[in-house]
Coordinates of N, CA and C in Angstrom, one line a residue:
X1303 N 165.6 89.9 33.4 CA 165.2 90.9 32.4 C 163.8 91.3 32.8
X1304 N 163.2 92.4 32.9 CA 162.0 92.8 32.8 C 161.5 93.7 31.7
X1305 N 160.0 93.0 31.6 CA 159.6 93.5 30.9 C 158.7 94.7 31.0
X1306 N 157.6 95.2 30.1 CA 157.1 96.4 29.9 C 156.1 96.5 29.8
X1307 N 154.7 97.0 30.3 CA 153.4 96.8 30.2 C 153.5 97.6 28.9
X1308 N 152.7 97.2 27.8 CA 152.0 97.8 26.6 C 151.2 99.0 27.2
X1309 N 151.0 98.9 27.9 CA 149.8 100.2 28.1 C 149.4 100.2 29.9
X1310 N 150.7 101.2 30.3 CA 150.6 101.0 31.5 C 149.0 101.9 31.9
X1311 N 148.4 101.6 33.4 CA 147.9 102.6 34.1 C 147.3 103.5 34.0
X1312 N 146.5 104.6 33.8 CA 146.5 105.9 34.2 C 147.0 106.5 35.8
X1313 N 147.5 107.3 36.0 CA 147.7 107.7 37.4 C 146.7 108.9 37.7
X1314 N 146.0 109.2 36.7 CA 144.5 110.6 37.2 C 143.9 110.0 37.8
X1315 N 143.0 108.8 37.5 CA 142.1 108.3 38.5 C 142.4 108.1 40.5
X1316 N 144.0 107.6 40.5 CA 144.5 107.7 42.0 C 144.3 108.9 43.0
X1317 N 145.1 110.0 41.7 CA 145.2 111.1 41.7 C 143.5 112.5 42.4
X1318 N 142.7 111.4 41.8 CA 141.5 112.0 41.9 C 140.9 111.4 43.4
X1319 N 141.2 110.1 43.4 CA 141.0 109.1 44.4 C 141.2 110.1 45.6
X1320 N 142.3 110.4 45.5 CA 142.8 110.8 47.0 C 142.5 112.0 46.9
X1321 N 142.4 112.7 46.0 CA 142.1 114.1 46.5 C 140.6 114.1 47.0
X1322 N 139.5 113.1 47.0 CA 138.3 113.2 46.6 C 138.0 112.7 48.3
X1323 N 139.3 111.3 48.7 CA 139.3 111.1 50.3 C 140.0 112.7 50.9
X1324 N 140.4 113.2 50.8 CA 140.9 114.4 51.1 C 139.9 115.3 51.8
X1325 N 138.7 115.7 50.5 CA 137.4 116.3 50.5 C 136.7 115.4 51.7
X1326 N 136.2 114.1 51.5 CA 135.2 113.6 52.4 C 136.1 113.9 53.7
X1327 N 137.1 113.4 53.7 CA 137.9 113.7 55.7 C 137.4 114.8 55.9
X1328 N 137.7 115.6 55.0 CA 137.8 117.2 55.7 C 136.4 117.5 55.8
X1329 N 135.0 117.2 55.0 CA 133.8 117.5 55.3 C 133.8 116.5 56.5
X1330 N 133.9 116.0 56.6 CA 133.8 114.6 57.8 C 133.8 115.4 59.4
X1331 N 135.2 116.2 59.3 CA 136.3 116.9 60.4 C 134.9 117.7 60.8
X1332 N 135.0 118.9 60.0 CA 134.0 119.9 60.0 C 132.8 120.0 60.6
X1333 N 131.7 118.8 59.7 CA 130.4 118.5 60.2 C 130.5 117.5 61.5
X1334 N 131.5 116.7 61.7 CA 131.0 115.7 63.3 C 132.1 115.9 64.6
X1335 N 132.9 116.8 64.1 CA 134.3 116.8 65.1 C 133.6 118.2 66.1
X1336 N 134.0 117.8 66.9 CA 133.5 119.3 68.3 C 134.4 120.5 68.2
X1337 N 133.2 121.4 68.4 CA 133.8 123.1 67.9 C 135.4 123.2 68.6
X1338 N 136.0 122.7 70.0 CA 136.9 122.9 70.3 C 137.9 121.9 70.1
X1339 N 137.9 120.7 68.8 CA 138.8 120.0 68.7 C 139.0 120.1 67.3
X1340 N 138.3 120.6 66.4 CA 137.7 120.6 65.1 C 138.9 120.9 64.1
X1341 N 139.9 121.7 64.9 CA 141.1 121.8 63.5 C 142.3 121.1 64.1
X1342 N 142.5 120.4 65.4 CA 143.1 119.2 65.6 C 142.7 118.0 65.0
X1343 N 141.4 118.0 64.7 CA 140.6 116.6 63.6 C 141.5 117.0 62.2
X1344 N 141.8 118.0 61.7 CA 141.7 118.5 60.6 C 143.3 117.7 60.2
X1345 N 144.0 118.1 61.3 CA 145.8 117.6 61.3 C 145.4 116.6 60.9
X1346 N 144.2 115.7 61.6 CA 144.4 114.1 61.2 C 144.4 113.6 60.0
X1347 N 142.9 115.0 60.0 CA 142.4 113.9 58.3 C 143.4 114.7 57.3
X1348 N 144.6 115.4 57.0 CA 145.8 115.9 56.1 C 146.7 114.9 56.4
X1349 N 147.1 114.5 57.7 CA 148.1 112.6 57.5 C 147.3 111.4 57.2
X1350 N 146.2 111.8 57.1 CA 145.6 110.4 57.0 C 145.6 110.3 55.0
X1351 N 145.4 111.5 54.7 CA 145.5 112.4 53.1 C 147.1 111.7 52.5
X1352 N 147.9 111.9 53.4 CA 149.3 111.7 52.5 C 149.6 110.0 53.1
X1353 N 149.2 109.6 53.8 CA 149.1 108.4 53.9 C 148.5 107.2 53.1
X1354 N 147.0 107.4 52.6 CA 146.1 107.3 51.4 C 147.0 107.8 49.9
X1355 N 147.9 108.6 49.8 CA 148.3 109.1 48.8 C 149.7 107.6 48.7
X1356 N 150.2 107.7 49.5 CA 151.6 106.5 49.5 C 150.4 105.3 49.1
X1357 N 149.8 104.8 49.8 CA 148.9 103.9 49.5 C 148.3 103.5 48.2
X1358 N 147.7 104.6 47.6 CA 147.3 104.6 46.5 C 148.9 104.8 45.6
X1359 N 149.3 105.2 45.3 CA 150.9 105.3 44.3 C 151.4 104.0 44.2
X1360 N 151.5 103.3 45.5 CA 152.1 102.0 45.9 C 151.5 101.4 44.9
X1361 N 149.5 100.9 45.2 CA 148.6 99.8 44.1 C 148.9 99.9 43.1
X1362 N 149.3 101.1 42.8 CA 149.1 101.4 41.4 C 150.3 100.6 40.8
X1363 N 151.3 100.4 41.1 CA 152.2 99.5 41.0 C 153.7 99.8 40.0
X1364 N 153.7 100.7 39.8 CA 154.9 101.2 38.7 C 156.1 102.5 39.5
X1365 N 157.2 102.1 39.1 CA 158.0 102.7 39.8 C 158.5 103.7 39.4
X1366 N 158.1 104.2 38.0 CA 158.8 105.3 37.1 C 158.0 106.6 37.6
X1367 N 158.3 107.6 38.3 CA 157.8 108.9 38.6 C 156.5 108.5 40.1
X1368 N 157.0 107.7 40.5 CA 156.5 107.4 42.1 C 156.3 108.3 43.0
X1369 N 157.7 109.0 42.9 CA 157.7 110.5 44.1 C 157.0 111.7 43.4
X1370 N 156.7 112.0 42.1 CA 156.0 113.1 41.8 C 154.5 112.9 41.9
X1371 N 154.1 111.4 41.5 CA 152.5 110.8 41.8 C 152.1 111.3 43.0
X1372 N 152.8 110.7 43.8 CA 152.6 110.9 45.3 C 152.7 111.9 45.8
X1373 N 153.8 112.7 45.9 CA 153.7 114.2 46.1 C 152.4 115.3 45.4
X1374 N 152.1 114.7 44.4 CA 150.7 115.7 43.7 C 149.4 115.4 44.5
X1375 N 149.9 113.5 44.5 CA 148.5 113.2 45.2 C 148.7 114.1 46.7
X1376 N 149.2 114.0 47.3 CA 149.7 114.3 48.7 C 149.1 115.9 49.0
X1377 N 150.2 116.7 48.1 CA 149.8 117.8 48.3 C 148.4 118.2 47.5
X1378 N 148.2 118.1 46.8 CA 146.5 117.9 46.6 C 145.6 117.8 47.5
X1379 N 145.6 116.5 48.3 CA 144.4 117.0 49.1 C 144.6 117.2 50.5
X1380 N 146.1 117.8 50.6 CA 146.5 118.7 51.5 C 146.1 120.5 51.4
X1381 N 145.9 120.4 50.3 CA 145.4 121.6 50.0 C 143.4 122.0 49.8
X1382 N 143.2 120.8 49.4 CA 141.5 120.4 49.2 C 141.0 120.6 50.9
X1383 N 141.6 119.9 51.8 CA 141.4 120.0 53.1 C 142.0 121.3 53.7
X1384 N 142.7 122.0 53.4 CA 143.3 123.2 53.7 C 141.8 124.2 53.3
X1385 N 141.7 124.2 52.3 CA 140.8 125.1 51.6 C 139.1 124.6 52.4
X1386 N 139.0 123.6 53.0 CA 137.5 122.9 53.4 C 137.8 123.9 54.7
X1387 N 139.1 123.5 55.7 CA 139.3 124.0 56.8 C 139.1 125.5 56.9
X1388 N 139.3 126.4 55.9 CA 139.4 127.5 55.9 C 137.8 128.0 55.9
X1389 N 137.3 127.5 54.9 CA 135.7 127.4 54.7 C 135.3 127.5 56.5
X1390 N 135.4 126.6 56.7 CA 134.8 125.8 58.0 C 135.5 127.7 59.5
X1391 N 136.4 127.8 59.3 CA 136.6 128.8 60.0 C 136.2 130.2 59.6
X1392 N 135.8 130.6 58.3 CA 135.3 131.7 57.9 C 133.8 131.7 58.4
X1393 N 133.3 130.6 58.6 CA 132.4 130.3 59.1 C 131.9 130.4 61.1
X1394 N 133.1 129.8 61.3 CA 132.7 130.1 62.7 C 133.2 131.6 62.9
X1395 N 133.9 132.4 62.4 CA 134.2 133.4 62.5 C 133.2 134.6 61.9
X1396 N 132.1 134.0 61.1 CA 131.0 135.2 61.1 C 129.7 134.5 61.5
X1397 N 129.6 133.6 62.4 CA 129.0 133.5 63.4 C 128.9 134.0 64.7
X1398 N 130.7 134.2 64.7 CA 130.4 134.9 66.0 C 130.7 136.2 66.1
X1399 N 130.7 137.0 64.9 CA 130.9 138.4 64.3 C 129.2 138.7 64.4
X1400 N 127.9 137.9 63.9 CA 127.2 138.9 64.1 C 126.6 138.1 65.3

């Protein structure tokens, strides 16, 4: 028989967790990775994102709605590093516009 936490978890704080590793990778990529490898760094730090996201879902320890946690966390800061990357290329791109 199993029983039932009275008061499971929150899952926002994970949720926030990883999108927040998402942000530092991708400023990370940006500011220290070299102009000509800079959005191959970028692939890394978005698996290293949904990687951190299984990771975090897993601690958290509850099995009820596991693939939607993870998938939000996932694509979350698949998209947080999406949106940093794009930053980062609007940038090199009006640098070398003027």
């Amino acid at each position: 028989m199993s029983s039932h936490e009275l008061a499971p978890r929150s899952a926002l704080p994970t949720l926030i967790a990883v999108w927040a590793f998402g942000a530092v990778a991708a400023l990370a990529v940006g500011l220290f990775a070299p102009l000509e490898q800079r959005f191959e760094w970028f692939a890394v730090a978005a698996g290293a994102c949904v990687f951190a996201a299984f990771v975090a879902n897993l601690r958290l320890g509850r099995a009820d709605g596991f693939i939607v946690r993870t998938a939000g966390a996932a694509l979350g800061a698949l998209a947080v590093v999406g949106v940093i990357a794009f930053a980062f290329f609007l940038g090199e791109l009006s640098a070398l516009v003027s």
